[in-house]
């Protein structure tokens, strides 16, 4: 009887390891799938155009050439309309990511990569968020697959979120979606561990610095955690 119990425990450990390998492989395949299907033009050294994308390149130029060298990001942007203050129509965090990428590649290529990067990382963010919410297998994998389906919804091309809108210049939405999923997972994890939600606060701040529309959902998330806090 003891031998059978030991064999059962060993079998469970093997299954647990196989499950982890399957989950990680699925997430890596999903991220690789997005990178594989990314337009080849994102690797060009010239910035992309199409929709609003071309007008969003100027904020990166002004940030890198006039803002960050002087330790600020609120500068004059001559590229939109007849000129206007920087970051009036869009949000700063995506441009800070692009500025970081520009340390390794030319500015135009950094801009192109920065528009597609949040889509490529979305499966990973969904997986981390659902694991933080302690969702059991196979829910995290199903969430990753659902995210793939969402981004390839082509029923609209300008409202943000899907791949078509992102390529038309609405890339900040996807940054906010990524950090929103990370915020959910971090909040659940830190409350379950009875820790102060520092990481969740940082992720929530990143959501607000990426797109305000997504940030409008955060108060309802906090209310939900407050109501269900005793069950975490």
Coordinates of C-alpha atoms in Angstrom, one line a residue:
X1 CA 0.0 0.0 0.0
X2 CA 2.9 2.4 0.9
X3 CA 4.6 1.6 -2.4
X4 CA 1.4 2.4 -4.4
X5 CA 1.1 5.7 -2.5
X6 CA 4.8 6.6 -3.3
X7 CA 4.2 5.8 -7.0
X8 CA 1.2 8.0 -7.0
X9 CA 3.1 10.9 -5.5
X10 CA 5.9 10.5 -8.1
X11 CA 3.3 10.4 -10.9
X12 CA 1.7 13.6 -9.6
X13 CA 5.1 15.3 -9.5
X14 CA 5.8 14.3 -13.0
X15 CA 2.4 15.5 -14.2
X16 CA 3.0 18.8 -12.4
X17 CA 6.3 19.3 -14.2
X18 CA 4.8 18.3 -17.5
X19 CA 2.0 20.8 -16.9
X20 CA 4.5 23.6 -16.2
X21 CA 6.5 22.7 -19.3
X22 CA 3.3 22.7 -21.4
X23 CA 2.2 26.1 -20.1
X24 CA 5.6 27.7 -20.6
X25 CA 5.9 26.2 -24.1
X26 CA 2.4 27.5 -25.0
X27 CA 3.1 31.0 -23.8
X28 CA 6.4 31.1 -25.7
X29 CA 4.7 29.8 -28.8
X30 CA 2.0 32.5 -28.6
X31 CA 4.6 35.3 -28.2
X32 CA 6.7 33.8 -31.0
X33 CA 3.5 33.6 -33.1
X34 CA 2.9 37.3 -32.8
X35 CA 6.5 38.2 -33.6
X36 CA 6.4 35.8 -36.6
X37 CA 3.3 37.5 -38.0
X38 CA 4.5 41.0 -37.3
X39 CA 4.9 43.1 -40.4
X40 CA 8.4 42.9 -41.7
X41 CA 8.5 46.7 -42.0
X42 CA 8.8 47.0 -38.2
X43 CA 12.5 46.1 -38.7
X44 CA 13.1 49.1 -41.0
X45 CA 15.1 52.0 -39.8
X46 CA 12.5 54.4 -41.2
X47 CA 9.3 55.0 -39.1
X48 CA 6.1 53.4 -40.1
X49 CA 3.1 55.4 -41.5
X50 CA -0.5 54.6 -42.0
X51 CA -3.5 55.9 -40.1
X52 CA -2.3 58.0 -37.1
X53 CA 1.0 56.2 -36.9
X54 CA 3.1 58.8 -38.8
X55 CA 1.9 61.6 -36.5
X56 CA 2.9 59.7 -33.4
X57 CA 6.6 59.5 -34.5
X58 CA 7.2 63.2 -33.7
X59 CA 6.7 62.9 -30.0
X60 CA 9.5 60.3 -29.9
X61 CA 11.8 62.6 -31.9
X62 CA 11.1 65.6 -29.6
X63 CA 11.5 63.4 -26.5
X64 CA 14.8 62.0 -27.5
X65 CA 16.3 65.2 -29.0
X66 CA 14.9 67.9 -26.8
X67 CA 13.3 66.3 -23.7
X68 CA 15.4 63.5 -22.2
X69 CA 18.8 65.2 -22.8
X70 CA 17.5 67.9 -20.4
X71 CA 15.8 65.5 -18.0
X72 CA 12.2 66.3 -18.9
X73 CA 9.6 65.0 -21.4
X74 CA 7.2 67.9 -21.7
X75 CA 8.5 69.8 -24.7
X76 CA 7.2 71.4 -27.9
X77 CA 6.1 69.0 -30.7
X78 CA 6.2 70.6 -34.1
X79 CA 4.9 67.6 -35.9
X80 CA 1.1 67.7 -35.1
X81 CA -1.2 70.4 -36.5
X82 CA 0.7 73.7 -36.4
X83 CA 2.7 72.6 -33.4
X84 CA 1.6 71.8 -29.9
X85 CA 2.9 70.8 -26.5
X86 CA 4.3 67.2 -26.4
X87 CA 2.0 64.4 -25.2
X88 CA -1.3 66.3 -25.5
X89 CA -3.0 63.6 -27.5
X90 CA -1.1 60.5 -26.4
X91 CA 0.5 59.0 -23.3
X92 CA 4.1 58.9 -22.2
X93 CA 4.9 55.3 -21.2
X94 CA 5.0 53.9 -24.7
X95 CA 7.5 56.6 -25.8
X96 CA 9.7 55.9 -22.8
X97 CA 9.8 52.2 -23.8
X98 CA 10.7 53.3 -27.4
X99 CA 13.3 55.6 -26.0
X100 CA 14.8 52.6 -24.1
X101 CA 14.8 50.5 -27.3
X102 CA 16.5 53.3 -29.2
X103 CA 19.6 52.7 -27.1
X104 CA 20.1 49.6 -29.2
X105 CA 18.6 50.3 -32.6
X106 CA 18.0 53.4 -34.7
X107 CA 15.2 55.7 -33.7
X108 CA 12.8 54.8 -36.5
X109 CA 13.2 51.1 -35.9
X110 CA 12.7 51.6 -32.2
X111 CA 9.5 53.4 -32.9
X112 CA 8.3 50.5 -35.2
X113 CA 9.3 47.9 -32.6
X114 CA 7.6 49.8 -29.8
X115 CA 4.3 49.8 -31.7
X116 CA 4.3 46.0 -32.0
X117 CA 6.0 45.0 -28.7
X118 CA 2.9 45.2 -26.5
X119 CA 1.0 42.8 -28.7
X120 CA 3.9 40.4 -28.7
X121 CA 4.1 40.5 -24.9
X122 CA 0.4 40.3 -24.3
X123 CA 0.2 36.5 -24.1
X124 CA 2.9 36.6 -21.4
X125 CA 1.1 39.3 -19.5
X126 CA -2.2 37.4 -19.6
X127 CA -0.5 34.3 -18.4
X128 CA 1.3 36.1 -15.5
X129 CA -1.9 37.9 -14.6
X130 CA -4.1 34.7 -14.5
X131 CA -1.4 32.8 -12.5
X132 CA -1.3 35.7 -10.0
X133 CA -5.1 35.3 -9.7
X134 CA -4.4 31.7 -8.9
X135 CA -6.5 30.4 -11.9
X136 CA -6.1 26.7 -12.2
X137 CA -4.9 24.8 -15.3
X138 CA -6.0 25.1 -18.1
X139 CA -7.5 28.6 -17.6
X140 CA -4.2 30.5 -18.0
X141 CA -3.7 28.8 -21.3
X142 CA -7.2 29.4 -22.5
X143 CA -6.8 33.1 -21.6
X144 CA -3.7 33.2 -23.8
X145 CA -5.6 31.6 -26.7
X146 CA -8.5 34.0 -26.2
X147 CA -6.0 36.9 -26.4
X148 CA -4.7 35.6 -29.7
X149 CA -8.3 35.6 -31.0
X150 CA -9.0 39.1 -29.7
X151 CA -6.0 40.7 -31.5
X152 CA -7.0 39.2 -34.8
X153 CA -10.5 40.5 -34.7
X154 CA -10.7 42.7 -37.8
X155 CA -14.3 44.1 -37.3
X156 CA -12.8 47.6 -36.5
X157 CA -9.6 49.4 -37.3
X158 CA -9.4 52.5 -35.2
X159 CA -10.8 52.1 -31.7
X160 CA -7.7 50.4 -30.2
X161 CA -6.9 47.0 -28.8
X162 CA -6.7 44.7 -31.8
X163 CA -3.8 44.4 -34.2
X164 CA -5.4 46.4 -37.0
X165 CA -5.9 49.4 -34.7
X166 CA -2.4 49.1 -33.3
X167 CA -0.9 49.3 -36.8
X168 CA -3.1 52.3 -37.4
X169 CA -1.5 54.2 -34.5
X170 CA -3.6 53.2 -31.5
X171 CA -0.7 51.2 -29.9
X172 CA -1.0 52.8 -26.4
X173 CA -4.2 50.8 -25.7
X174 CA -2.3 47.5 -25.8
X175 CA 0.4 48.8 -23.4
X176 CA -2.4 49.6 -20.9
X177 CA -4.0 46.1 -21.5
X178 CA -0.6 44.5 -20.7
X179 CA -0.1 46.4 -17.4
X180 CA -3.8 45.9 -16.5
X181 CA -3.4 42.1 -16.6
X182 CA -0.2 42.4 -14.6
X183 CA -2.0 44.6 -12.1
X184 CA -4.8 42.1 -11.6
X185 CA -2.3 39.3 -10.9
X186 CA 0.0 41.4 -8.7
X187 CA -3.0 42.6 -6.6
X188 CA -4.3 39.2 -6.0
X189 CA -0.9 37.7 -5.2
X190 CA 0.1 40.5 -2.8
X191 CA -3.2 40.5 -1.0
X192 CA -3.1 36.7 -0.7
X193 CA 0.4 37.0 0.8
X194 CA -0.8 39.8 3.1
X195 CA 1.7 42.2 1.6
X196 CA 1.3 45.9 0.9
X197 CA 0.4 46.0 -2.9
X198 CA 3.5 47.9 -4.1
X199 CA 3.8 45.9 -7.3
X200 CA 0.1 46.3 -8.1
X201 CA 0.4 50.0 -7.5
X202 CA 3.3 50.3 -9.9
X203 CA 1.3 48.3 -12.5
X204 CA -1.7 50.5 -12.0
X205 CA 0.4 53.6 -12.4
X206 CA 1.7 52.1 -15.7
X207 CA -1.8 51.6 -16.9
X208 CA -2.7 55.2 -16.3
X209 CA 0.6 56.3 -18.0
X210 CA -0.4 54.1 -21.0
X211 CA -4.1 54.9 -21.6
X212 CA -6.7 56.5 -19.5
X213 CA -9.7 54.6 -20.9
X214 CA -8.3 51.3 -19.5
X215 CA -7.5 53.1 -16.2
X216 CA -11.2 53.8 -15.8
X217 CA -11.7 50.1 -15.0
X218 CA -9.2 50.2 -12.1
X219 CA -11.6 51.6 -9.4
X220 CA -14.0 48.7 -10.1
X221 CA -11.2 46.3 -9.9
X222 CA -10.2 47.7 -6.5
X223 CA -13.8 47.5 -5.3
X224 CA -14.0 43.9 -6.4
X225 CA -10.8 43.1 -4.4
X226 CA -12.1 45.0 -1.4
X227 CA -15.4 43.1 -1.4
X228 CA -13.8 39.7 -2.0
X229 CA -10.7 40.4 0.1
X230 CA -11.6 38.0 2.9
X231 CA -11.7 35.2 0.4
X232 CA -8.3 35.8 -1.1

